[in-house]
Short mmCIF file of C-alpha atoms in Angstrom, two decimals:
data_model
loop_
_atom_site.label_atom_id
_atom_site.label_comp_id
_atom_site.label_asym_id
_atom_site.label_seq_id
_atom_site.Cartn_x
_atom_site.Cartn_y
_atom_site.Cartn_z
CA MET A 1 77.34 -24.17 -79.96
CA ALA A 2 78.42 -27.81 -79.83
CA ARG A 3 75.85 -30.34 -78.71
CA PRO A 4 76.62 -32.26 -75.48
CA THR A 5 77.82 -35.84 -75.85
CA LEU A 6 76.25 -38.92 -74.24
CA LEU A 7 77.40 -42.55 -74.49
CA VAL A 8 74.98 -45.49 -74.26
CA ALA A 9 76.04 -49.14 -74.05
CA GLY A 10 74.31 -52.49 -73.79
CA LEU A 11 73.21 -55.57 -75.65
CA SER A 12 70.79 -53.51 -77.78
CA VAL A 13 70.60 -49.73 -77.38
CA ARG A 14 68.35 -48.58 -80.24
CA GLN A 15 65.69 -47.10 -77.97
CA LEU A 16 68.29 -45.35 -75.80
CA ALA A 17 70.13 -43.97 -78.82
CA GLN A 18 66.93 -42.59 -80.34
CA ALA A 19 65.88 -41.05 -77.02
CA SER A 20 69.32 -39.45 -76.68
CA ALA A 21 69.14 -38.00 -80.19
CA ARG A 22 65.65 -36.59 -79.50
CA GLU A 23 67.07 -34.76 -76.49
CA GLY A 24 69.72 -33.12 -78.67
CA PHE A 25 72.80 -35.14 -77.71
CA THR A 26 75.64 -36.22 -79.91
CA THR A 27 75.23 -39.89 -79.18
CA LEU A 28 77.93 -42.53 -78.99
CA ALA A 29 76.60 -46.09 -78.87
CA LEU A 30 77.98 -49.57 -78.30
CA ASP A 31 75.85 -52.66 -78.86
CA ALA A 32 75.84 -56.06 -80.53
CA PHE A 33 73.45 -55.31 -83.39
CA GLY A 34 74.12 -51.94 -84.98
CA ASP A 35 70.75 -51.87 -86.68
CA ARG A 36 69.98 -49.05 -89.10
CA ASP A 37 67.88 -47.10 -86.56
CA THR A 38 70.71 -47.12 -84.02
CA ARG A 39 73.30 -46.05 -86.57
CA HIS A 40 71.08 -43.21 -87.75
CA ALA A 41 70.53 -41.95 -84.19
CA ALA A 42 74.15 -42.51 -83.13
CA PRO A 43 76.68 -41.84 -85.91
CA GLY A 44 79.34 -42.80 -83.37
CA TRP A 45 78.08 -46.40 -83.10
CA ARG A 46 80.60 -49.17 -82.49
CA ALA A 47 80.16 -52.93 -82.70
CA TRP A 48 80.37 -54.46 -79.23
CA HIS A 49 80.24 -58.21 -78.84
CA ARG A 50 80.31 -60.35 -75.68
CA PHE A 51 80.64 -57.24 -73.50
CA ASP A 52 84.33 -56.94 -74.27
CA ALA A 53 85.84 -54.92 -71.42
CA GLY A 54 88.60 -53.29 -73.47
CA ASP A 55 86.20 -51.96 -76.10
CA LEU A 56 83.90 -50.39 -73.51
CA LEU A 57 86.67 -48.86 -71.41
CA ASP A 58 88.39 -47.44 -74.50
CA ALA A 59 85.12 -45.88 -75.67
CA LEU A 60 84.47 -44.41 -72.23
CA HIS A 61 87.98 -42.97 -72.10
CA GLU A 62 87.50 -41.32 -75.50
CA ALA A 63 84.08 -40.02 -74.50
CA ALA A 64 85.52 -38.53 -71.32
CA ALA A 65 88.26 -36.83 -73.33
CA ALA A 66 85.55 -35.37 -75.58
CA GLY A 67 83.78 -33.89 -72.56
CA ALA A 68 80.84 -36.32 -72.50
CA LEU A 69 78.20 -35.73 -69.83
CA GLY A 70 78.36 -39.40 -68.81
CA TRP A 71 77.12 -42.79 -69.94
CA ILE A 72 74.00 -44.92 -69.53
CA ALA A 73 74.03 -48.70 -69.11
CA GLY A 74 71.35 -50.68 -70.94
CA SER A 75 70.40 -54.33 -71.09
CA GLY A 76 72.93 -57.08 -70.47
CA PHE A 77 74.99 -55.56 -67.68
CA GLU A 78 73.21 -57.83 -65.18
CA ALA A 79 75.86 -60.45 -65.96
CA HIS A 80 78.76 -57.95 -66.05
CA LEU A 81 78.57 -55.95 -62.83
CA ASP A 82 82.35 -55.78 -62.43
CA LEU A 83 82.59 -54.19 -65.88
CA LEU A 84 79.80 -51.79 -64.92
CA SER A 85 81.86 -50.82 -61.87
CA ALA A 86 85.05 -50.37 -63.91
CA GLY A 87 83.17 -48.26 -66.45
CA ALA A 88 81.83 -45.98 -63.73
CA LEU A 89 85.43 -45.12 -62.84
CA ARG A 90 86.16 -43.96 -66.42
CA LEU A 91 83.08 -41.80 -66.94
CA PRO A 92 80.16 -40.92 -64.64
CA LEU A 93 77.48 -43.62 -64.75
CA LEU A 94 74.16 -41.83 -65.15
CA GLY A 95 71.78 -44.12 -63.34
CA THR A 96 71.51 -46.44 -60.36
CA PRO A 97 74.91 -46.98 -58.65
CA VAL A 98 76.65 -50.33 -59.12
CA ASP A 99 76.25 -51.38 -55.48
CA SER A 100 72.51 -50.98 -55.89
CA TRP A 101 72.56 -53.17 -59.00
CA ARG A 102 74.29 -55.85 -56.92
CA LEU A 103 71.57 -55.64 -54.28
CA VAL A 104 68.51 -55.86 -56.51
CA ARG A 105 69.91 -58.57 -58.81
CA ASP A 106 70.96 -60.88 -55.95
CA PRO A 107 67.95 -62.95 -54.80
CA ARG A 108 69.73 -63.68 -51.50
CA ARG A 109 69.54 -59.96 -50.70
CA PHE A 110 66.57 -58.68 -52.69
CA PHE A 111 63.85 -61.07 -51.52
CA PRO A 112 64.80 -60.83 -47.82
CA LEU A 113 64.55 -57.04 -48.30
CA LEU A 114 61.05 -57.42 -49.76
CA ARG A 115 60.10 -59.58 -46.80
CA ALA A 116 61.52 -57.06 -44.32
CA LEU A 117 59.54 -54.27 -46.01
CA GLY A 118 56.36 -56.34 -45.97
CA LEU A 119 56.10 -56.37 -49.78
CA PRO A 120 54.37 -59.32 -51.50
CA HIS A 121 56.39 -61.74 -53.62
CA PRO A 122 56.30 -65.43 -54.55
CA PRO A 123 57.97 -67.96 -52.22
CA THR A 124 61.64 -67.88 -53.20
CA ARG A 125 64.62 -69.98 -52.10
CA TRP A 126 68.28 -70.15 -53.07
CA ASP A 127 69.83 -72.50 -50.50
CA GLN A 128 68.40 -75.77 -51.82
CA PRO A 129 65.83 -76.84 -54.41
CA PRO A 130 62.24 -77.49 -53.36
CA ALA A 131 61.46 -81.09 -52.43
CA ASP A 132 58.56 -81.07 -54.89
CA HIS A 133 59.45 -79.35 -58.19
CA HIS A 134 55.81 -78.99 -59.19
CA ASP A 135 54.88 -75.32 -59.74
CA TRP A 136 58.42 -74.09 -59.09
CA LEU A 137 60.66 -72.22 -61.53
CA PHE A 138 64.39 -71.58 -61.67
CA LYS A 139 65.66 -68.05 -62.38
CA ASP A 140 69.07 -66.43 -62.83
CA GLY A 141 69.55 -62.93 -61.41
CA ALA A 142 72.52 -62.40 -63.75
CA ALA A 143 70.33 -62.76 -66.84
CA CYS A 144 67.58 -60.71 -68.47
CA GLY A 145 64.79 -61.12 -70.99
CA GLY A 146 63.13 -64.17 -69.44
CA TRP A 147 65.06 -66.70 -71.54
CA HIS A 148 66.71 -68.01 -68.38
CA VAL A 149 63.46 -68.91 -66.61
CA ARG A 150 62.76 -72.65 -66.75
CA PRO A 151 61.03 -75.39 -64.75
CA ALA A 152 62.76 -76.12 -61.45
CA ARG A 153 63.29 -79.76 -62.37
CA ASP A 154 65.80 -78.64 -65.02
CA ALA A 155 68.13 -76.99 -62.47
CA ALA A 156 70.11 -79.13 -60.05
CA ALA A 157 71.81 -76.33 -58.12
CA ALA A 158 71.38 -72.58 -57.85
CA GLY A 159 74.92 -71.20 -57.71
CA GLY A 160 75.79 -67.58 -58.49
CA LEU A 161 72.63 -65.48 -58.52
CA GLY A 162 70.24 -68.35 -59.23
CA CYS A 163 67.10 -69.06 -57.23
CA TRP A 164 63.97 -71.18 -57.21
CA GLN A 165 60.63 -69.41 -57.18
CA ARG A 166 57.11 -70.76 -56.94
CA ARG A 167 55.06 -70.24 -60.09
CA LEU A 168 51.95 -68.16 -59.47
CA ASP A 169 49.01 -67.43 -61.73
CA GLY A 170 48.48 -63.89 -62.94
CA VAL A 171 49.03 -61.39 -65.73
CA PRO A 172 52.72 -60.44 -66.14
CA MET A 173 52.98 -56.67 -65.71
CA SER A 174 55.61 -54.02 -65.14
CA ALA A 175 55.65 -50.51 -63.74
CA ALA A 176 57.90 -48.01 -65.52
CA PHE A 177 59.32 -45.44 -63.11
CA VAL A 178 61.95 -42.79 -62.62
CA ALA A 179 63.65 -42.38 -59.24
CA ASP A 180 65.84 -39.72 -57.64
CA GLY A 181 67.28 -41.85 -54.83
CA CYS A 182 64.56 -40.79 -52.40
CA ARG A 183 61.24 -41.19 -54.19
CA ALA A 184 59.80 -42.56 -57.42
CA LEU A 185 57.45 -41.27 -60.05
CA CYS A 186 55.51 -44.07 -61.75
CA LEU A 187 55.26 -43.27 -65.45
CA GLY A 188 52.74 -46.01 -66.20
CA PHE A 189 51.90 -49.71 -66.20
CA ASN A 190 52.65 -52.17 -68.97
CA GLU A 191 51.22 -55.52 -69.89
CA GLN A 192 54.16 -57.78 -70.68
CA LEU A 193 54.06 -59.97 -73.78
CA VAL A 194 55.88 -63.20 -72.95
CA GLY A 195 56.30 -66.67 -74.34
CA LEU A 196 57.71 -68.50 -77.35
CA PRO A 197 57.27 -72.17 -78.24
CA ASP A 198 60.50 -73.29 -76.57
CA ALA A 199 60.78 -70.45 -74.06
CA PRO A 200 57.47 -69.83 -72.24
CA TYR A 201 58.81 -66.89 -70.21
CA ALA A 202 60.87 -65.12 -72.89
CA TRP A 203 60.07 -61.41 -73.18
CA ARG A 204 58.76 -60.49 -76.63
CA GLY A 205 57.26 -57.05 -76.04
CA ALA A 206 54.88 -54.90 -74.04
CA ILE A 207 51.76 -52.74 -74.25
CA GLY A 208 51.46 -49.57 -72.23
CA PRO A 209 50.61 -47.50 -70.46
CA VAL A 210 47.53 -49.52 -69.56
CA PRO A 211 45.01 -48.63 -66.82
CA VAL A 212 45.01 -50.57 -63.57
CA PRO A 213 42.61 -50.38 -60.62
CA PRO A 214 43.45 -47.68 -58.06
CA SER A 215 44.19 -50.37 -55.49
CA VAL A 216 46.85 -51.88 -57.75
CA SER A 217 48.40 -48.48 -58.45
CA ALA A 218 48.49 -47.82 -54.70
CA GLN A 219 50.19 -51.15 -53.98
CA ILE A 220 52.90 -50.55 -56.57
CA ASP A 221 53.42 -46.94 -55.48
CA THR A 222 53.85 -48.11 -51.88
CA ALA A 223 56.43 -50.65 -53.03
CA LEU A 224 58.36 -48.12 -55.11
CA GLN A 225 58.44 -45.46 -52.42
CA GLN A 226 60.00 -48.02 -50.07
CA LEU A 227 62.36 -49.64 -52.57
CA VAL A 228 63.85 -46.43 -54.00
CA PRO A 229 65.54 -45.26 -50.77
CA ALA A 230 66.21 -48.81 -49.56
CA CYS A 231 68.02 -49.71 -52.79
CA GLY A 232 69.40 -46.32 -53.80
CA LEU A 233 67.61 -46.35 -57.15
CA ARG A 234 68.24 -43.45 -59.50
CA GLY A 235 66.95 -42.78 -62.99
CA LEU A 236 64.71 -44.96 -65.12
CA GLY A 237 63.81 -48.48 -64.06
CA SER A 238 61.01 -51.02 -64.05
CA LEU A 239 59.37 -53.21 -61.45
CA ASP A 240 58.00 -56.53 -62.74
CA PHE A 241 55.01 -58.08 -60.99
CA LEU A 242 52.11 -60.48 -61.41
CA LEU A 243 48.56 -59.17 -61.19
CA ASP A 244 46.04 -61.77 -60.06
CA THR A 245 42.32 -61.85 -60.77
CA GLY A 246 41.53 -60.41 -57.33
CA GLY A 247 43.69 -57.32 -57.85
CA GLY A 248 46.59 -58.57 -55.75
CA VAL A 249 50.19 -58.07 -56.83
CA SER A 250 53.28 -60.20 -56.37
CA LEU A 251 56.67 -58.59 -57.03
CA LEU A 252 59.04 -60.55 -59.27
CA GLU A 253 62.02 -58.46 -60.25
CA LEU A 254 63.45 -54.95 -60.21
CA ASN A 255 65.39 -53.68 -63.23
CA PRO A 256 67.62 -50.74 -62.22
CA ARG A 257 68.08 -49.36 -65.74
CA PRO A 258 66.15 -48.09 -68.76
CA GLY A 259 64.36 -51.09 -70.24
CA GLY A 260 62.67 -52.32 -73.35
CA THR A 261 59.57 -50.17 -72.83
CA LEU A 262 61.37 -46.83 -73.20
CA GLN A 263 59.74 -45.95 -76.52
CA LEU A 264 56.24 -46.52 -75.11
CA TYR A 265 56.77 -43.38 -73.02
CA ALA A 266 58.38 -41.14 -75.64
CA PRO A 267 55.78 -38.33 -75.17
CA GLN A 268 56.94 -38.04 -71.56
CA SER A 269 60.59 -37.51 -72.61
CA PRO A 270 61.75 -40.36 -70.36
CA LEU A 271 65.45 -39.79 -70.98
CA ARG A 272 65.09 -36.15 -69.93
CA LEU A 273 63.44 -37.35 -66.72
CA HIS A 274 66.25 -39.88 -66.27
CA LEU A 275 68.94 -37.22 -66.56
CA ARG A 276 67.08 -34.81 -64.28
CA ALA A 277 66.85 -37.48 -61.61
CA CYS A 278 70.52 -38.44 -61.98
CA LEU A 279 71.76 -34.85 -61.92
CA GLY A 280 69.75 -33.74 -58.90
CA ALA A 281 66.86 -31.82 -60.48
CA PRO A 282 63.39 -32.29 -58.95
CA LEU A 283 61.01 -34.80 -60.47
CA PRO A 284 57.63 -33.70 -61.80
CA THR A 285 54.60 -34.48 -59.69
CA GLN A 286 52.75 -36.66 -62.19
CA PRO A 287 53.29 -38.27 -65.59
CA VAL A 288 51.88 -36.94 -68.85
CA SER A 289 48.77 -38.66 -70.17
CA GLN A 290 49.14 -40.30 -73.58
CA THR A 291 47.74 -42.89 -75.97
CA VAL A 292 48.55 -46.57 -75.62
CA ASN A 293 51.60 -47.95 -77.44
CA GLY A 294 52.84 -51.44 -78.14
CA LEU A 295 56.15 -53.02 -79.03
CA GLU A 296 56.77 -56.60 -80.13
CA VAL A 297 59.92 -58.43 -81.20
CA LEU A 298 59.65 -60.58 -84.31
CA TYR A 299 61.76 -63.73 -83.92
CA ALA A 300 62.84 -65.82 -86.89
CA PRO A 301 60.58 -68.88 -87.33
CA ARG A 302 63.47 -70.72 -88.97
CA ARG A 303 67.02 -70.03 -90.15
CA LEU A 304 66.85 -67.20 -92.68
CA ARG A 305 69.07 -65.19 -94.97
CA LEU A 306 67.81 -61.62 -95.25
CA GLN A 307 69.01 -60.04 -98.47
CA ALA A 308 68.93 -56.34 -99.35
CA ALA A 309 65.58 -56.71 -101.13
CA GLU A 310 63.87 -58.21 -98.08
CA LEU A 311 65.33 -55.56 -95.80
CA GLN A 312 64.07 -52.85 -98.13
CA ARG A 313 60.55 -54.32 -98.10
CA LEU A 314 60.57 -54.36 -94.32
CA ALA A 315 61.99 -50.82 -94.11
CA ARG A 316 59.08 -49.38 -96.10
CA ARG A 317 56.89 -49.86 -93.03
CA ALA A 318 57.29 -46.98 -90.59
CA TRP A 319 56.28 -49.25 -87.71
CA VAL A 320 59.23 -51.62 -88.23
CA HIS A 321 62.33 -51.02 -86.10
CA ASP A 322 65.67 -52.65 -85.27
CA LEU A 323 66.29 -53.81 -88.83
CA PRO A 324 69.78 -55.09 -89.68
CA ASP A 325 71.86 -52.52 -91.53
CA ALA A 326 73.10 -55.02 -94.13
CA PRO A 327 72.18 -58.48 -95.44
CA VAL A 328 72.47 -61.02 -92.65
CA ASP A 329 71.88 -64.65 -91.71
CA VAL A 330 69.41 -65.05 -88.84
CA ALA A 331 69.23 -68.21 -86.72
CA VAL A 332 65.95 -69.66 -85.52
CA ARG A 333 64.57 -67.73 -82.51
CA GLU A 334 66.95 -64.82 -83.14
CA PRO A 335 65.32 -61.37 -83.44
CA VAL A 336 64.67 -60.18 -86.99
CA CYS A 337 63.25 -56.77 -86.07
CA SER A 338 60.62 -55.22 -83.82
CA LEU A 339 57.25 -53.69 -84.64
CA SER A 340 55.21 -51.00 -82.95
CA ALA A 341 51.59 -49.89 -82.78
CA THR A 342 49.62 -46.99 -81.30
CA ALA A 343 45.88 -46.92 -80.62
CA PRO A 344 43.36 -45.51 -78.12
CA ASP A 345 43.30 -48.63 -75.91
CA ALA A 346 45.21 -51.81 -75.16
CA ASP A 347 42.83 -54.14 -77.02
CA ALA A 348 43.21 -52.12 -80.21
CA VAL A 349 47.00 -52.07 -79.82
CA ARG A 350 47.05 -55.83 -79.24
CA ALA A 351 44.98 -56.45 -82.37
CA LEU A 352 47.15 -54.13 -84.48
CA LEU A 353 50.35 -55.80 -83.25
CA ARG A 354 48.89 -59.19 -84.14
CA ARG A 355 47.98 -58.09 -87.68
CA ARG A 356 51.39 -56.53 -88.24
CA HIS A 357 53.17 -59.57 -86.82
CA ASP A 358 51.23 -61.82 -89.20
CA GLU A 359 51.98 -59.49 -92.11
CA LEU A 360 55.72 -59.59 -91.49
CA THR A 361 55.72 -63.33 -90.88
CA LEU A 362 54.02 -63.87 -94.23
CA LEU A 363 56.51 -61.56 -95.92
CA LEU A 364 59.40 -63.55 -94.49
CA GLU A 365 57.81 -66.83 -95.50
CA ASN A 366 57.42 -65.63 -99.10
CA CYS A 367 60.57 -63.59 -99.60
CA ALA A 368 63.37 -64.55 -97.21
CA HIS A 369 65.76 -67.32 -98.20
CA GLU A 370 65.81 -70.35 -95.94
CA LEU A 371 69.27 -71.51 -94.94
CA PRO A 372 70.15 -75.19 -95.17
CA CYS A 373 70.38 -77.03 -91.85
#
């Protein structure tokens, strides 16, 4: 009996492709990297650069002709909602509908909705910049990954989906959830790892699930149970928030798609939950307990040329992922690979990630070839 086919597309789809393969699908994948893990999980991988519309629509047409169940949109579609809409006409989009993406990514609609629902969030404005830029940030709702977040003084006008938001103190967190359009099941909470020397809000990984006080869990559950029907959320998603020292939360962003923490929840079969929610099956009543996992992206400290020998040294470590499939030149601040860790608690995961990050950094310093400027 032939295995069902599923197509996944986005900027980087390694985690989605592996989850699809674990669920027994013949996986077709489009992304910009084509690392060796993705190609192993999805023999039907295709290179996809700059979200080329023709390449995606052609792939969706072929997948539909092959009887594919549907397709899942990953990271990067925030800036390509018209393409997301066009793709949904070629093959069923398994996830949150496009109109709902438009709502949650538009600060002019999303933050007034939070206010109407009585949900906490930082002061946010999009009509004009704050008179005093101190402690204000500028964000772009059409971007992802935190690279777009910068001090308000560096943005003269919002335009598009841009907004200014007051900077608050707190631990950056996210809640991973699955929704069926009416209610949400929170799979767990993640501590976000953010910040690089020239990009203080860039996402570089996460640790989860981590425990939070019952009051925090209750606040986030209240928010999700209101936002799911109000926004028409379906399938996997994540809700980003700040957790202050007093246990208060402040909602920052809602991602209506599977995110970068998918592999942290592998024991819960998150893609199976996603498909159940999208196809109308009931959600379970509670998530499965599991150990704590961590994921961190390793960015190039300088311009590097990774030869076959270096890639082989990296590949010997089972906790290294997203490795290029062939020798490649890597620019400064570009991702080299990602690394994972599993331990009984978040502190142990954090320490293990740090040791492994240092180990790989040293390997690159000693073995990789530096490119001339």
